[in-house]
Amino acid sequence: MTAKLTVVRSGALTTVQDSGRRGHAHLGVPRSGALDAPAMRLANRLLGNAPEAAVLETTLTGCAVRPDRTVTVVVGGAPCPVTVDGRPAPWGAPVRVPAGAVLDAGGVTAGVRSYLAVAGGLAAEPVLGSRSTDLLSGLGPSPLCEGDVLPLGVPARQAALPGAAPWPAPPAELVLPLRLGPRADWFTPAALRTLTSATYRVSPHSNRIGLRTEGPPLMRGTPGELPSEGMVLGAVQVPPDGRPVVFLHDHPTTGGYPVIGVVTETALAAAAQAAVGTPVRFTRE
Amino acid sequence: MTRTTESRLLHVRPAGKHALLIELPDAERTGDLLAELLRRRAAGSLPPVEEIVPGARTVLLDGVGDPAELARRLADWDVPPRAEDDGAVVEIPVRYDGPDLAEVAARWGIGADEVAARHSSYTYRVAFCGFAPGFGYLTGLPAELHVPRRGTPRTRVPAGALALAGPYSAVYPRATPGGWQLIGTMPDPAPLWDLTRDRPALLTPGTRVRFVTEGGTA
C-alpha cells in the first residue's frame, strides 16, 4: 500500500507536472511539463527522488494537502510561507508531515509558481509517457480540486541532496536572450530594433501556454496570413496586436502568427516566475 | 527537374538553438519532404530528431543536436515525389447532414443532395495535425471546391463534425469553438483520439483518408 495525498485547498491553479511529453507534437500534443523545471528538479533531488518525478505546480496562492501516512515534502520555486497544521515549517528544505496533518504552501511572497514535491513522487496515471497536466489540450490529470486524492510513489532509498539548496530568486527584471527567426523577415527593421531595445511588461493574461507582454507593438513588413507551421518552446509569436507572446510548455504545436525569434530554453524558468508587471527585455543572444 | 533545382526548393530557416523550420513552395512538396524524412528516420539515416512537425508549407525539426550541420546536409537532399499510394488508408464513416450543407452546395454550384457524392469521391491525405489532439488537416479537395471559413465562428462545434475551410477538410475529435463550414457528421468520433490505443491518433501526418457514407462510398 502506498500513501495518498488529499487536497484540502486547491489554490488558484494547481497542476501535476513532470518533464512533459515529447515526440507527439506532430499529433498536436503539446510538450507540457513544469514551467520552472530547475525548481522541480531541485525539489526532487532534496528528497532523493528522480529529478523529474511528478510534483505539484501552484499558481500565486499555493495549495494545501493532507497525507494519509507520514511523508517528507519540499516546497520550493516561488518563496511562500509553509506550515504543518498551522505551525511554521521551512521553505525550500525537506519537511516531515505526519499522517493526517495538513501541509499548507501559502501565497507566494515573490514569483508565481511554487513546487510541492513529495518523497516517492506523485503517482498519477501517465498519459503518453507523462503525468503532466496539459491545459491546452486537456491531457493528464485535471487541475486539482478540493477533495481530490493523489496516489504517491514509493520513496527511493538513495540519499537526498545534502546541504543548503541554491534556490534562485524570482526575477526583478526578466531578461530573455533570443535568436532571431524563423520569421524575423516578416517584420520591419524598426520592429527588430524595438524588440531588443524596448522594455515590455508581463501581462496579466499570461498563463502556462504563453507569457504575454505589454509594450510597444511590433509592426510587420509582410502583410497577409502565415500558413500554419510548427512552433517551438520559447518561440516569440507576434499576434495581430503586435505584442510579443513567449510560448511556454503548454503552447500549441502549430500556429498561424509569425515567430520573430526564439528565447533560449534555459531562460524560460525565470519567465515562469516573472509576476505580472515585471519588466521584460529581449536581448540578442 | 534537376536535382540542383529541387534542393533549392528547400528553404531552411533557423528556429532557436535546437530546431530548423524547412519551408517549401507548396503543400505537395511539403508532403514529399515529410515522407522522405520519415523514410530516412525509419532507415536510421536521419540524425536524431525529437519532433518532426509538418505544417501547411513547412516541416519543423525540433530537438536536433546540430541544426547547422543538418541544414548543410539538407541542401544536398534529393526529395522524390511521394507515391500516390504511399501511406495507409483510413476509412471514416460519415453522414452528410451538416448545418452548412446548403451553403457549401451553393458555393459548389450543385444541389445539397450532391455534396456527399462529390466530397466522398476524393482520397484525402493528412497534411498536418494541430488545434487539438486527433485533429488532422486533410488536403485533397480540388481548388475549385475550397470554401472560406464562416464569417462568425460557432461557439460550439460538436465532436464528430465534418468540416471544410480553405483547402482543408477535417473531423472535430471533440466539441470546441470553430469557424469551419459543417457539412457532415462522423457518428462515433471516439476513434479519432483514443488514449487506450498504443497510437491514440487515427489521423497522423501522411495518412490517406476516404470518407464513406452509409451504404458505400456514395
Coordinates of C-alpha atoms in Angstrom, one line a residue:
Chain A
M1 CA 0.0 0.0 0.0
T2 CA 1.3 3.4 -0.9
A3 CA 0.5 6.7 0.6
K4 CA -2.0 9.2 -0.7
L5 CA -2.5 12.9 -0.5
T6 CA -5.9 14.5 -0.1
V7 CA -6.3 18.1 -1.5
V8 CA -7.5 20.3 1.3
R9 CA -7.1 23.6 -0.6
S10 CA -6.5 23.6 -4.3
G11 CA -5.4 27.3 -4.7
A12 CA -5.9 29.4 -7.9
L13 CA -4.5 26.7 -10.2
T14 CA -2.5 23.7 -9.1
T15 CA -1.5 21.0 -11.5
V16 CA 0.6 17.9 -11.6
Q17 CA 3.8 18.3 -13.6
D18 CA 6.9 16.3 -14.6
S19 CA 9.2 16.8 -17.5
G20 CA 6.3 16.5 -20.0
R21 CA 5.5 14.6 -23.2
R22 CA 8.0 14.5 -26.1
G23 CA 7.7 13.1 -29.5
H24 CA 4.0 13.8 -30.1
A25 CA 4.0 17.3 -31.4
H26 CA 3.1 16.1 -34.9
L27 CA -0.2 14.8 -33.4
G28 CA -1.0 18.3 -31.9
V29 CA 0.1 17.2 -28.4
P30 CA 2.0 20.0 -26.5
R31 CA 5.1 19.1 -24.5
S32 CA 3.7 20.4 -21.2
G33 CA 5.8 19.8 -18.0
A34 CA 6.9 22.0 -15.1
L35 CA 7.4 25.6 -16.3
D36 CA 10.2 26.1 -13.8
A37 CA 12.0 22.8 -14.5
P38 CA 15.1 23.6 -12.4
A39 CA 12.8 24.2 -9.3
M40 CA 11.1 20.9 -9.9
R41 CA 14.4 19.0 -10.2
L42 CA 15.9 20.7 -7.1
A43 CA 12.8 19.9 -5.0
N44 CA 13.0 16.3 -6.1
R45 CA 16.8 16.0 -5.5
L46 CA 16.3 17.3 -2.0
L47 CA 14.1 14.2 -1.4
G48 CA 16.2 11.6 -3.2
N49 CA 13.5 11.4 -5.9
A50 CA 14.3 11.1 -9.6
P51 CA 14.8 14.7 -10.8
E52 CA 11.7 14.5 -13.0
A53 CA 9.3 12.8 -10.6
A54 CA 5.9 14.3 -10.8
V55 CA 5.3 17.3 -8.4
L56 CA 2.6 19.9 -7.8
E57 CA 2.9 23.3 -9.5
T58 CA 0.9 26.0 -7.8
T59 CA 0.0 29.5 -9.1
L60 CA 0.3 32.5 -6.8
T61 CA -1.9 31.2 -3.9
G62 CA -0.3 27.9 -3.2
C63 CA -2.3 24.8 -2.0
A64 CA -2.7 22.5 1.0
V65 CA -2.7 18.7 1.2
R66 CA -3.1 16.1 3.8
P67 CA -1.2 12.8 3.5
D68 CA -2.6 9.6 5.0
R69 CA 0.8 8.5 6.2
T70 CA 3.8 10.3 7.3
V71 CA 5.7 11.7 4.3
T72 CA 8.5 14.1 3.6
V73 CA 7.9 17.0 1.3
V74 CA 9.8 20.0 -0.1
V75 CA 8.1 23.3 -1.1
G76 CA 10.4 25.3 -3.4
G77 CA 10.3 27.5 -6.5
A78 CA 8.5 30.7 -5.7
P79 CA 9.0 31.6 -2.0
C80 CA 6.0 31.2 0.3
P81 CA 5.1 30.5 3.9
V82 CA 4.9 26.8 4.7
T83 CA 3.0 25.4 7.6
V84 CA 2.2 22.0 9.0
D85 CA -1.1 22.0 11.0
G86 CA -0.6 25.8 11.2
R87 CA 3.0 25.6 12.6
P88 CA 5.7 27.3 10.6
A89 CA 7.9 24.9 8.6
P90 CA 10.9 25.6 6.4
W91 CA 10.5 26.6 2.7
G92 CA 13.0 25.1 0.3
A93 CA 14.0 22.2 2.5
P94 CA 12.6 18.8 3.5
V95 CA 9.7 18.9 5.9
R96 CA 8.2 15.9 7.7
V97 CA 4.4 15.9 7.5
P98 CA 2.8 13.4 10.0
A99 CA -0.1 11.2 8.8
G100 CA -3.3 13.3 8.8
A101 CA -1.6 16.7 9.2
V102 CA -2.2 19.5 6.8
L103 CA 0.8 20.8 4.8
D104 CA 0.0 24.3 3.5
A105 CA 2.1 26.1 0.9
G106 CA 0.8 29.7 1.2
G107 CA 0.5 32.6 -1.2
V108 CA 3.8 33.5 -2.8
T109 CA 5.9 36.3 -1.4
A110 CA 7.7 36.7 -4.8
G111 CA 7.5 34.9 -8.1
V112 CA 4.5 33.0 -9.4
R113 CA 4.8 29.2 -9.1
S114 CA 5.8 27.1 -6.1
Y115 CA 6.6 23.4 -6.4
L116 CA 5.5 20.9 -3.9
A117 CA 7.4 17.6 -4.2
V118 CA 6.8 14.5 -2.1
A119 CA 9.2 11.7 -1.4
G120 CA 8.3 9.0 -3.9
G121 CA 6.8 11.4 -6.3
L122 CA 3.1 11.7 -7.3
A123 CA 1.9 8.5 -9.0
A124 CA -0.9 10.0 -11.1
E125 CA -1.7 7.9 -14.2
P126 CA 0.7 8.7 -17.0
V127 CA -0.7 9.7 -20.4
L128 CA 1.6 9.3 -23.4
G129 CA 4.5 8.8 -21.0
S130 CA 3.9 11.8 -18.8
R131 CA 1.9 12.7 -15.7
S132 CA 1.8 16.4 -16.6
T133 CA -1.5 18.3 -16.8
D134 CA -1.7 19.9 -20.2
L135 CA -4.1 22.9 -20.0
L136 CA -4.2 23.5 -23.8
S137 CA -5.5 20.1 -24.9
G138 CA -6.7 18.7 -21.6
L139 CA -4.4 15.7 -21.3
G140 CA -3.2 14.3 -18.0
P141 CA -4.8 14.9 -14.5
S142 CA -7.3 17.7 -14.2
P143 CA -6.2 20.8 -12.2
L144 CA -6.6 20.0 -8.6
C145 CA -10.0 20.4 -6.8
E146 CA -10.6 20.2 -3.1
G147 CA -11.1 16.6 -2.1
D148 CA -9.0 15.1 -4.9
V149 CA -6.9 12.2 -3.8
L150 CA -3.4 11.8 -5.4
P151 CA -1.5 8.5 -5.1
L152 CA 2.1 8.6 -4.2
G153 CA 5.0 6.5 -5.4
V154 CA 7.4 4.6 -3.2
P155 CA 10.2 6.8 -1.7
A156 CA 13.7 5.9 -3.1
R157 CA 16.4 4.6 -0.8
Q158 CA 19.0 6.9 -2.4
A159 CA 20.4 9.7 -0.3
A160 CA 18.8 13.1 -0.6
L161 CA 20.9 16.0 -1.8
P162 CA 22.8 17.3 1.3
G163 CA 23.4 20.9 2.3
A164 CA 21.6 24.1 1.7
A165 CA 19.9 24.3 -1.7
P166 CA 20.6 27.3 -4.0
W167 CA 17.1 28.5 -4.9
P168 CA 17.3 31.3 -7.4
A169 CA 15.3 34.4 -6.6
P170 CA 12.3 35.3 -8.9
P171 CA 13.5 37.9 -11.4
A172 CA 13.0 41.7 -10.6
E173 CA 13.6 42.1 -14.3
L174 CA 13.2 39.3 -16.8
V175 CA 15.9 39.2 -19.4
L176 CA 15.1 36.9 -22.3
P177 CA 18.0 36.1 -24.7
L178 CA 16.8 35.1 -28.1
R179 CA 17.9 34.2 -31.6
L180 CA 16.0 35.8 -34.5
G181 CA 13.9 33.7 -36.8
P182 CA 12.2 31.8 -38.3
R183 CA 10.0 34.8 -39.4
A184 CA 12.1 37.8 -38.4
D185 CA 12.0 38.9 -42.0
W186 CA 8.2 39.4 -41.7
F187 CA 8.9 42.4 -39.5
T188 CA 10.2 45.9 -40.3
P189 CA 13.7 46.8 -39.3
A190 CA 12.2 49.2 -36.8
A191 CA 10.3 46.4 -35.2
L192 CA 13.5 44.3 -34.8
R193 CA 15.2 47.3 -33.1
T194 CA 12.1 47.8 -30.9
L195 CA 12.1 44.2 -29.9
T196 CA 15.6 44.3 -28.4
S197 CA 15.6 47.9 -27.1
A198 CA 12.1 48.5 -25.6
T199 CA 11.0 47.4 -22.2
Y200 CA 7.9 45.2 -22.1
R201 CA 6.0 44.1 -19.0
V202 CA 4.5 40.8 -18.1
S203 CA 0.8 40.9 -18.9
P204 CA -1.9 39.6 -16.6
H205 CA -3.2 37.4 -19.4
S206 CA -0.1 35.2 -19.2
N207 CA -0.5 31.5 -18.4
R208 CA 1.1 28.1 -19.0
I209 CA 0.6 28.5 -22.7
G210 CA 2.4 31.8 -23.1
L211 CA 4.0 34.7 -21.3
R212 CA 2.1 37.6 -22.8
T213 CA 3.6 41.1 -22.7
E214 CA 2.5 44.7 -22.8
G215 CA 4.6 47.3 -24.6
P216 CA 5.3 48.9 -28.0
P217 CA 3.7 46.9 -30.8
L218 CA 6.0 45.2 -33.4
M219 CA 5.0 46.2 -36.9
R220 CA 5.0 43.7 -39.7
G221 CA 6.6 44.5 -43.1
T222 CA 5.0 41.4 -44.7
P223 CA 1.2 41.5 -44.6
G224 CA -1.1 38.5 -45.0
E225 CA -1.7 35.3 -43.3
L226 CA 1.0 32.8 -42.3
P227 CA 0.0 29.3 -43.2
S228 CA 0.0 27.1 -40.0
E229 CA 3.5 26.0 -39.1
G230 CA 5.2 24.1 -36.3
M231 CA 6.1 26.1 -33.1
V232 CA 8.9 25.5 -30.7
L233 CA 9.1 26.1 -26.9
G234 CA 10.3 29.7 -26.4
A235 CA 9.0 30.9 -29.7
V236 CA 8.2 34.6 -29.6
Q237 CA 5.0 34.8 -31.6
V238 CA 3.6 38.2 -32.6
P239 CA -0.2 38.2 -32.9
P240 CA -2.0 41.0 -34.8
D241 CA -1.9 43.4 -31.8
G242 CA 1.9 43.4 -32.2
R243 CA 2.7 42.4 -28.5
P244 CA 5.1 39.5 -28.3
V245 CA 4.0 36.3 -26.7
V246 CA 6.7 33.9 -25.4
F247 CA 5.4 30.3 -25.8
L248 CA 5.7 28.3 -22.6
H249 CA 5.3 24.5 -22.1
D250 CA 1.5 24.2 -23.0
H251 CA 1.9 26.1 -26.2
P252 CA 0.1 24.9 -29.4
T253 CA 2.2 22.7 -31.6
T254 CA 1.3 24.7 -34.7
G255 CA 0.4 28.3 -35.1
G256 CA -0.5 30.9 -37.7
Y257 CA 1.2 34.1 -36.4
P258 CA 4.8 34.8 -37.3
V259 CA 7.6 34.0 -34.8
I260 CA 10.1 36.8 -34.7
G261 CA 12.7 34.9 -32.5
V262 CA 13.2 32.0 -30.1
V263 CA 14.1 32.5 -26.5
T264 CA 16.8 30.2 -25.1
E265 CA 15.2 27.4 -23.2
T266 CA 17.3 27.9 -20.0
A267 CA 15.8 31.4 -19.7
L268 CA 12.2 30.2 -19.5
A269 CA 12.4 29.1 -15.9
A270 CA 12.8 32.7 -14.9
A271 CA 9.8 33.6 -17.2
A272 CA 7.7 31.1 -15.2
Q273 CA 8.5 33.1 -12.1
A274 CA 8.0 36.6 -13.5
A275 CA 5.0 38.2 -11.8
V276 CA 2.5 40.4 -13.6
G277 CA 4.1 43.8 -14.3
T278 CA 7.7 42.6 -14.2
P279 CA 9.8 44.4 -16.8
V280 CA 10.9 42.2 -19.7
R281 CA 13.8 42.8 -22.0
F282 CA 14.6 40.8 -25.1
T283 CA 18.3 40.6 -25.9
R284 CA 20.1 39.1 -29.0
E285 CA 21.9 36.0 -27.9
Chain B
M1 CA 13.5 18.9 -62.9
T2 CA 17.2 18.7 -62.0
R3 CA 18.5 17.8 -58.6
T4 CA 20.0 21.2 -58.1
T5 CA 16.7 23.0 -58.7
E6 CA 15.0 20.5 -56.4
S7 CA 17.3 21.2 -53.5
R8 CA 16.9 25.0 -53.9
L9 CA 13.2 24.4 -53.2
L10 CA 14.1 23.8 -49.5
H11 CA 14.5 27.0 -47.6
V12 CA 15.8 26.3 -44.2
R13 CA 15.0 28.9 -41.5
P14 CA 16.5 28.9 -38.0
A15 CA 14.2 28.3 -35.1
G16 CA 16.3 28.7 -32.0
K17 CA 19.2 26.6 -30.9
H18 CA 17.8 23.2 -31.4
A19 CA 15.4 23.4 -34.3
L20 CA 15.1 24.1 -38.1
L21 CA 12.0 25.2 -40.0
I22 CA 12.1 23.9 -43.5
E23 CA 10.0 25.9 -45.9
L24 CA 8.6 24.5 -49.2
P25 CA 6.8 26.1 -52.1
D26 CA 3.6 24.2 -51.7
A27 CA 1.7 21.6 -49.8
E28 CA 2.6 18.8 -52.2
R29 CA 6.4 19.3 -51.8
T30 CA 5.8 19.5 -48.1
G31 CA 4.2 16.1 -48.1
D32 CA 7.1 14.8 -50.3
L33 CA 9.7 16.1 -47.8
L34 CA 7.7 14.7 -44.8
A35 CA 7.6 11.2 -46.4
E36 CA 11.3 11.4 -47.1
L37 CA 12.1 12.5 -43.5
L38 CA 10.0 9.6 -42.1
R39 CA 11.6 7.2 -44.5
R40 CA 15.1 8.3 -43.5
R41 CA 14.3 8.2 -39.8
A42 CA 12.9 4.7 -40.2
A43 CA 16.1 3.7 -42.1
G44 CA 18.3 5.2 -39.4
S45 CA 19.9 7.7 -41.8
L46 CA 18.5 10.8 -40.2
P47 CA 20.4 12.3 -37.3
P48 CA 18.4 12.1 -34.0
V49 CA 15.4 14.5 -34.1
E50 CA 12.9 14.7 -31.3
E51 CA 10.0 16.0 -33.3
I52 CA 9.1 16.1 -37.0
V53 CA 6.1 18.5 -37.2
P54 CA 4.6 19.3 -40.6
G55 CA 2.7 22.5 -41.2
A56 CA 0.9 23.8 -44.3
R57 CA 4.1 24.5 -46.2
T58 CA 6.8 23.7 -43.7
V59 CA 8.3 20.9 -41.7
L60 CA 9.7 21.7 -38.3
L61 CA 12.6 19.6 -37.0
D62 CA 12.8 20.1 -33.2
G63 CA 15.3 18.6 -30.7
V64 CA 18.1 18.5 -33.3
G65 CA 21.6 18.0 -31.9
D66 CA 23.4 20.1 -34.5
P67 CA 20.9 22.1 -36.6
A68 CA 23.6 23.9 -38.7
E69 CA 25.1 20.5 -39.7
L70 CA 21.7 19.1 -40.6
A71 CA 20.8 22.3 -42.6
R72 CA 24.0 21.7 -44.6
R73 CA 23.1 18.1 -45.3
L74 CA 19.5 19.0 -46.3
A75 CA 20.9 21.2 -49.0
D76 CA 22.1 18.1 -50.8
W77 CA 18.9 16.1 -50.4
D78 CA 17.1 14.8 -53.5
V79 CA 13.5 14.6 -52.4
P80 CA 11.5 12.3 -54.7
P81 CA 7.8 12.9 -55.2
R82 CA 5.7 10.8 -52.8
A83 CA 3.9 7.9 -54.5
E84 CA 0.2 8.4 -54.8
D85 CA -0.4 5.1 -52.9
D86 CA 2.2 5.8 -50.2
G87 CA 0.7 5.6 -46.7
A88 CA -2.1 3.7 -45.0
V89 CA -5.7 4.4 -46.0
V90 CA -8.2 5.1 -43.2
E91 CA -12.0 4.9 -43.9
I92 CA -14.1 7.4 -42.0
P93 CA -17.9 6.7 -41.9
V94 CA -19.9 9.9 -42.2
R95 CA -23.4 11.3 -42.8
Y96 CA -23.6 14.4 -44.9
D97 CA -26.0 16.3 -42.7
G98 CA -24.2 19.4 -41.5
P99 CA -25.9 22.7 -41.0
D100 CA -23.8 24.4 -43.7
L101 CA -24.5 21.8 -46.3
A102 CA -26.8 24.1 -48.3
E103 CA -24.3 27.0 -48.3
V104 CA -21.4 24.7 -49.4
A105 CA -23.6 23.2 -52.1
A106 CA -24.4 26.7 -53.4
R107 CA -20.8 27.6 -53.5
W108 CA -20.0 24.4 -55.3
G109 CA -22.9 25.1 -57.8
I110 CA -24.6 21.8 -57.1
G111 CA -27.6 20.5 -55.1
A112 CA -27.3 19.8 -51.4
D113 CA -28.0 16.2 -52.1
E114 CA -25.0 16.0 -54.4
V115 CA -22.4 17.2 -51.8
A116 CA -22.0 13.7 -50.3
A117 CA -21.1 12.1 -53.7
R118 CA -18.7 14.9 -54.5
H119 CA -16.9 15.2 -51.2
S120 CA -16.6 11.4 -50.7
S121 CA -15.3 10.9 -54.3
Y122 CA -11.8 12.1 -53.4
T123 CA -9.0 10.5 -51.5
Y124 CA -7.6 12.9 -48.9
R125 CA -4.3 13.0 -47.0
V126 CA -3.5 14.3 -43.6
A127 CA -1.2 17.2 -44.3
F128 CA -0.6 18.1 -40.7
C129 CA -2.2 17.9 -37.2
G130 CA -2.8 20.6 -34.6
F131 CA -5.6 22.6 -33.0
A132 CA -6.5 19.7 -30.7
P133 CA -5.1 16.1 -30.3
G134 CA -6.6 14.0 -33.1
F135 CA -7.4 16.9 -35.3
G136 CA -5.9 16.4 -38.8
Y137 CA -5.9 18.9 -41.6
L138 CA -6.8 16.9 -44.7
T139 CA -5.9 18.0 -48.2
G140 CA -7.2 16.6 -51.5
L141 CA -10.2 18.8 -52.2
P142 CA -9.7 20.4 -55.7
A143 CA -9.1 24.2 -55.6
E144 CA -12.5 25.0 -57.2
L145 CA -14.2 23.4 -54.2
H146 CA -12.4 25.4 -51.5
V147 CA -14.7 27.4 -49.3
P148 CA -13.9 30.2 -46.8
R149 CA -14.4 30.0 -43.1
R150 CA -17.7 31.2 -41.7
G151 CA -17.9 34.9 -41.1
T152 CA -18.8 34.3 -37.5
P153 CA -17.3 31.2 -35.7
R154 CA -19.6 28.9 -33.8
T155 CA -19.1 28.9 -30.1
R156 CA -19.5 25.1 -30.1
V157 CA -18.9 22.7 -32.9
P158 CA -19.9 19.2 -31.8
A159 CA -17.5 16.3 -31.7
G160 CA -17.6 14.3 -35.0
A161 CA -18.5 17.3 -37.1
L162 CA -17.1 17.0 -40.7
A163 CA -16.0 20.5 -41.7
L164 CA -14.4 22.4 -44.5
A165 CA -12.2 25.6 -44.6
G166 CA -9.9 26.7 -47.4
P167 CA -8.1 23.7 -48.8
Y168 CA -8.8 21.6 -45.8
S169 CA -11.4 19.0 -44.6
A170 CA -11.4 17.8 -41.0
V171 CA -13.4 15.9 -38.4
Y172 CA -13.6 17.5 -35.0
P173 CA -12.4 14.9 -32.4
R174 CA -14.1 16.8 -29.6
A175 CA -16.5 19.7 -29.2
T176 CA -14.8 23.1 -29.4
P177 CA -15.5 26.5 -30.8
G178 CA -14.8 26.6 -34.5
G179 CA -15.3 28.7 -37.7
W180 CA -15.3 25.9 -40.3
Q181 CA -18.3 25.1 -42.6
L182 CA -20.0 22.0 -41.2
I183 CA -21.1 19.5 -43.9
G184 CA -21.5 16.2 -42.1
T185 CA -21.1 14.0 -39.0
M186 CA -18.9 11.1 -38.1
P187 CA -21.4 9.2 -35.9
D188 CA -18.8 7.8 -33.5
P189 CA -15.8 10.2 -33.3
A190 CA -14.1 8.4 -30.4
P191 CA -11.6 6.5 -32.6
L192 CA -10.1 9.8 -33.8
W193 CA -8.3 10.1 -30.4
D194 CA -8.3 7.1 -28.2
L195 CA -5.8 7.0 -25.4
T196 CA -6.4 3.3 -24.8
R197 CA -4.6 2.5 -28.1
D198 CA -0.9 2.4 -28.5
R199 CA -1.3 5.0 -31.2
P200 CA -4.0 7.3 -29.9
A201 CA -4.4 9.4 -33.1
L202 CA -6.3 7.8 -36.0
L203 CA -5.1 10.5 -38.4
T204 CA -1.4 11.0 -38.4
P205 CA 0.5 13.2 -41.0
G206 CA 0.7 11.3 -44.3
T207 CA -2.3 9.0 -43.7
R208 CA -4.7 8.8 -46.6
V209 CA -8.4 9.1 -45.8
R210 CA -11.6 8.1 -47.6
F211 CA -15.0 9.3 -46.4
V212 CA -17.6 6.5 -46.6
T213 CA -21.3 7.1 -46.4
E214 CA -23.7 4.5 -45.1
G215 CA -24.3 2.0 -47.9
G216 CA -20.9 2.6 -49.6
T217 CA -18.8 5.4 -51.0
A218 CA -21.9 7.1 -52.4

